[in-house]
Amino acid sequence: EEEEEEEEAAVAAEAQAAPAASSGPAPKRARTTVSPTPEADLRGKETSFVRFDGELMRKTYLDLLNLAPSRLRHQRLTLWSGDVRDEAAAQAAIDAARGWWVQRCPVAEADHVWRVLVNSHLKSKALGTVVRLSAASFAQDAGGEAEVRVLVRDPSDLRDLKRLGGSLLSVARSSRGADSIFFSSAPLATAVSRRSLAQVEEEAEFKLQRERSAAGSSGADGGGGGLFGRFEQSSTRLVLFRADKSSPARWVEV
């Protein structure tokens, strides 16, 4: 009997504690700002320059990869490639920019996009010298859009312009369904952009568009079905357009 009473008391205690634990939504994790890493902790390690809003600092690859914008109070994260070795060179890269590819994605994708940017920018160097991720707020419940920009040094080099744009076009999950991104020669603003995508397009000088086509292929027996029958094979290509206000379509393929 004593054992049964003890068991009943334990069950009652758990039942009393459960509502307290489950009452109301779980507390939100406090969003923080990023502080510089002490120089002693960076000595002998490979680092890259990164700017959180207006504060420039150096961080290791793992430091950057482990950051989640959704947990930060910052609005602008600017990242330089590893070959930019001092503050003067970091600023010179921004000053020398002739323009930026612009991509938009839902704020909910910002953490994923940041990890892709860090990997693509620092490891494969697919995104050139400077990238920037910005949003009015990266909080997951903030809604709205985040903006990714990739620096272009020389837009007259059409091959490099297309290469950088093609890398950016596949950064966000939602971009797999997006058709195009736009190139703007406007200087990088210190504040978060409030322009709509339509405004970005209106001011853009280039557009990179992903075009999809479905080509039919027949099997070895030339039949119309079955295992070796006809099937549809999808293909994509990237097409670069230049803005031309004299053209009815506004865009001319280059």
XYZ file of C-alpha atoms in Angstrom:
254
model
C 0.000 0.000 0.000
C 2.823 2.388 0.859
C 4.412 1.743 -2.560
C 1.079 2.441 -4.292
C 0.689 5.702 -2.357
C 4.215 6.778 -3.301
C 3.551 5.992 -6.974
C 0.264 7.931 -6.929
C 2.037 10.891 -5.318
C 4.733 10.844 -8.005
C 2.116 10.733 -10.785
C 0.249 13.628 -9.202
C 3.453 15.654 -8.946
C 4.208 15.074 -12.617
C 0.657 16.041 -13.594
C 0.989 19.260 -11.609
C 4.333 20.088 -13.198
C 3.230 19.341 -16.787
C 0.801 22.244 -17.217
C 3.408 24.657 -15.877
C 5.926 23.436 -18.414
C 3.506 23.480 -21.332
C 1.495 26.585 -20.466
C 2.025 29.272 -23.092
C 4.515 29.311 -25.964
C 8.131 28.439 -25.379
C 10.237 31.514 -24.606
C 11.964 32.982 -27.652
C 15.721 32.781 -27.784
C 17.267 36.213 -27.300
C 18.777 37.631 -30.491
C 22.336 38.860 -30.100
C 24.994 40.988 -31.752
C 28.330 39.575 -32.863
C 31.479 40.715 -31.061
C 35.034 40.664 -32.446
C 37.101 37.582 -31.661
C 40.188 38.381 -29.549
C 43.316 38.599 -31.698
C 45.021 35.942 -29.576
C 42.308 33.443 -30.557
C 42.785 34.194 -34.266
C 46.560 33.896 -34.321
C 47.732 31.235 -36.783
C 44.219 30.633 -38.182
C 42.754 31.377 -41.596
C 40.235 34.200 -41.292
C 37.985 36.316 -43.474
C 36.697 39.830 -43.054
C 33.026 40.209 -42.248
C 31.000 43.299 -41.406
C 27.980 43.117 -39.135
C 26.078 46.316 -39.903
C 28.913 48.836 -39.569
C 31.452 46.854 -37.553
C 34.258 45.160 -39.473
C 36.040 42.181 -37.911
C 37.783 38.916 -38.749
C 36.246 35.494 -38.183
C 37.264 31.933 -38.941
C 35.381 29.796 -41.441
C 33.791 27.729 -38.649
C 32.772 30.867 -36.756
C 30.994 32.127 -39.846
C 29.426 28.790 -40.733
C 27.990 28.438 -37.225
C 26.284 31.832 -37.322
C 22.530 31.952 -37.853
C 21.189 35.325 -39.013
C 17.823 34.522 -37.415
C 19.506 34.660 -33.998
C 21.173 38.011 -34.654
C 19.967 41.566 -34.205
C 22.020 42.716 -37.187
C 20.421 43.755 -40.470
C 23.426 43.580 -42.817
C 26.071 40.852 -43.081
C 28.844 41.598 -45.582
C 31.453 38.936 -46.260
C 34.780 39.237 -48.099
C 36.696 36.388 -49.725
C 39.735 35.023 -47.912
C 42.252 36.729 -50.180
C 41.253 40.157 -48.805
C 43.839 40.479 -46.065
C 43.417 43.933 -44.468
C 40.821 46.609 -43.808
C 42.126 48.885 -46.569
C 41.743 46.106 -49.137
C 38.251 45.315 -47.851
C 37.109 48.896 -48.345
C 38.922 49.172 -51.679
C 36.967 46.177 -52.986
C 33.686 47.911 -52.147
C 34.856 51.193 -53.677
C 35.971 49.457 -56.876
C 32.644 47.701 -57.411
C 31.000 48.538 -60.722
C 27.727 46.972 -59.644
C 25.924 44.100 -57.918
C 23.794 41.130 -58.841
C 20.637 41.250 -56.695
C 18.674 38.220 -55.503
C 15.629 38.147 -53.209
C 14.451 35.282 -51.005
C 12.053 34.802 -48.055
C 13.508 35.783 -44.668
C 12.689 32.245 -43.508
C 15.455 30.993 -45.829
C 18.128 33.391 -44.505
C 19.918 30.851 -42.284
C 20.181 28.371 -45.162
C 21.266 31.104 -47.578
C 23.988 32.301 -45.184
C 25.495 28.807 -44.925
C 25.480 28.450 -48.718
C 27.105 31.872 -49.083
C 29.849 31.009 -46.593
C 30.568 27.712 -48.339
C 30.360 29.061 -51.878
C 32.236 32.257 -51.097
C 35.058 30.993 -48.892
C 35.555 27.445 -50.127
C 34.760 27.335 -53.835
C 35.089 31.126 -54.394
C 32.151 30.912 -56.764
C 30.779 34.287 -55.704
C 33.754 36.551 -56.277
C 35.119 39.046 -53.747
C 32.184 40.389 -51.713
C 28.673 39.204 -50.879
C 26.063 40.817 -48.668
C 22.946 39.426 -47.006
C 20.505 41.973 -45.606
C 16.968 42.248 -44.245
C 14.929 44.648 -42.129
C 14.877 41.781 -39.608
C 16.152 38.216 -39.839
C 13.735 36.996 -37.147
C 11.955 33.905 -38.455
C 8.540 35.368 -37.684
C 9.354 38.747 -39.251
C 8.170 37.755 -42.717
C 9.184 39.728 -45.759
C 12.274 39.243 -47.877
C 16.032 39.091 -47.477
C 18.328 40.426 -50.166
C 21.574 38.895 -51.388
C 24.075 40.949 -53.377
C 27.184 39.768 -55.187
C 29.855 42.304 -56.156
C 30.822 42.631 -59.820
C 34.121 44.333 -60.588
C 33.739 44.641 -64.337
C 30.298 44.160 -65.940
C 31.864 44.545 -69.386
C 33.367 41.076 -68.866
C 30.153 39.314 -69.870
C 31.519 35.845 -69.235
C 32.390 36.645 -65.616
C 29.161 38.607 -65.190
C 27.177 35.551 -66.258
C 29.276 33.195 -64.099
C 28.712 35.227 -60.920
C 25.027 35.644 -61.652
C 24.591 31.946 -62.327
C 26.148 31.094 -58.958
C 23.855 33.526 -57.159
C 20.744 32.344 -58.970
C 20.916 28.958 -57.243
C 21.691 30.156 -53.691
C 18.212 30.205 -52.129
C 15.805 27.274 -52.058
C 13.099 29.486 -53.517
C 15.432 30.573 -56.313
C 15.032 27.146 -57.890
C 11.606 28.362 -58.946
C 12.711 31.934 -59.674
C 13.264 32.907 -63.267
C 15.716 35.784 -63.067
C 18.002 38.087 -61.111
C 19.035 41.644 -61.895
C 22.269 43.614 -62.068
C 22.379 47.119 -60.621
C 25.256 49.582 -60.917
C 23.981 51.620 -57.960
C 26.522 51.824 -55.100
C 26.031 49.617 -52.052
C 23.773 51.477 -49.615
C 24.555 51.497 -45.900
C 20.868 51.002 -45.085
C 18.699 48.000 -45.912
C 17.091 48.392 -49.324
C 13.382 49.197 -49.246
C 12.944 48.974 -53.013
C 10.582 46.416 -54.448
C 11.838 43.836 -56.903
C 9.909 45.654 -59.612
C 11.884 48.817 -58.847
C 15.138 46.850 -58.919
C 14.182 45.475 -62.338
C 13.240 48.919 -63.634
C 16.698 50.288 -62.741
C 18.640 47.169 -63.743
C 21.167 47.150 -66.575
C 21.353 43.372 -66.988
C 19.089 40.449 -66.307
C 20.102 36.800 -66.023
C 17.237 34.463 -66.735
C 16.888 30.742 -66.296
C 14.971 29.220 -69.172
C 13.555 25.731 -69.002
C 12.617 23.527 -71.906
C 11.263 19.990 -72.168
C 12.662 17.892 -74.992
C 11.044 14.605 -75.915
C 13.253 11.530 -76.252
C 12.247 8.141 -77.564
C 13.438 4.808 -76.305
C 15.355 2.140 -78.174
C 12.213 0.521 -79.517
C 10.709 3.827 -80.657
C 7.459 2.912 -78.915
C 5.135 5.271 -77.193
C 5.126 3.808 -73.698
C 6.403 1.190 -71.332
C 9.856 0.928 -69.850
C 11.602 1.805 -73.123
C 8.927 4.185 -74.341
C 9.005 7.907 -74.877
C 9.899 10.210 -71.959
C 10.296 13.921 -71.338
C 13.721 15.270 -70.433
C 13.924 18.768 -68.955
C 16.872 21.064 -69.619
C 17.774 24.561 -68.466
C 20.033 27.297 -69.738
C 21.060 30.718 -68.462
C 20.405 33.650 -70.781
C 21.939 37.076 -70.242
C 19.967 40.166 -71.310
C 20.949 43.817 -71.516
C 18.418 46.569 -70.795
C 17.321 48.391 -73.930
C 14.607 50.992 -73.467
C 14.186 51.301 -77.225
C 13.141 47.655 -77.439
C 9.437 46.825 -76.964
C 10.469 43.903 -74.737
C 12.900 46.179 -72.826
C 15.494 43.370 -72.766
C 17.834 42.248 -75.546
C 19.791 39.012 -75.371
C 23.575 39.435 -75.364
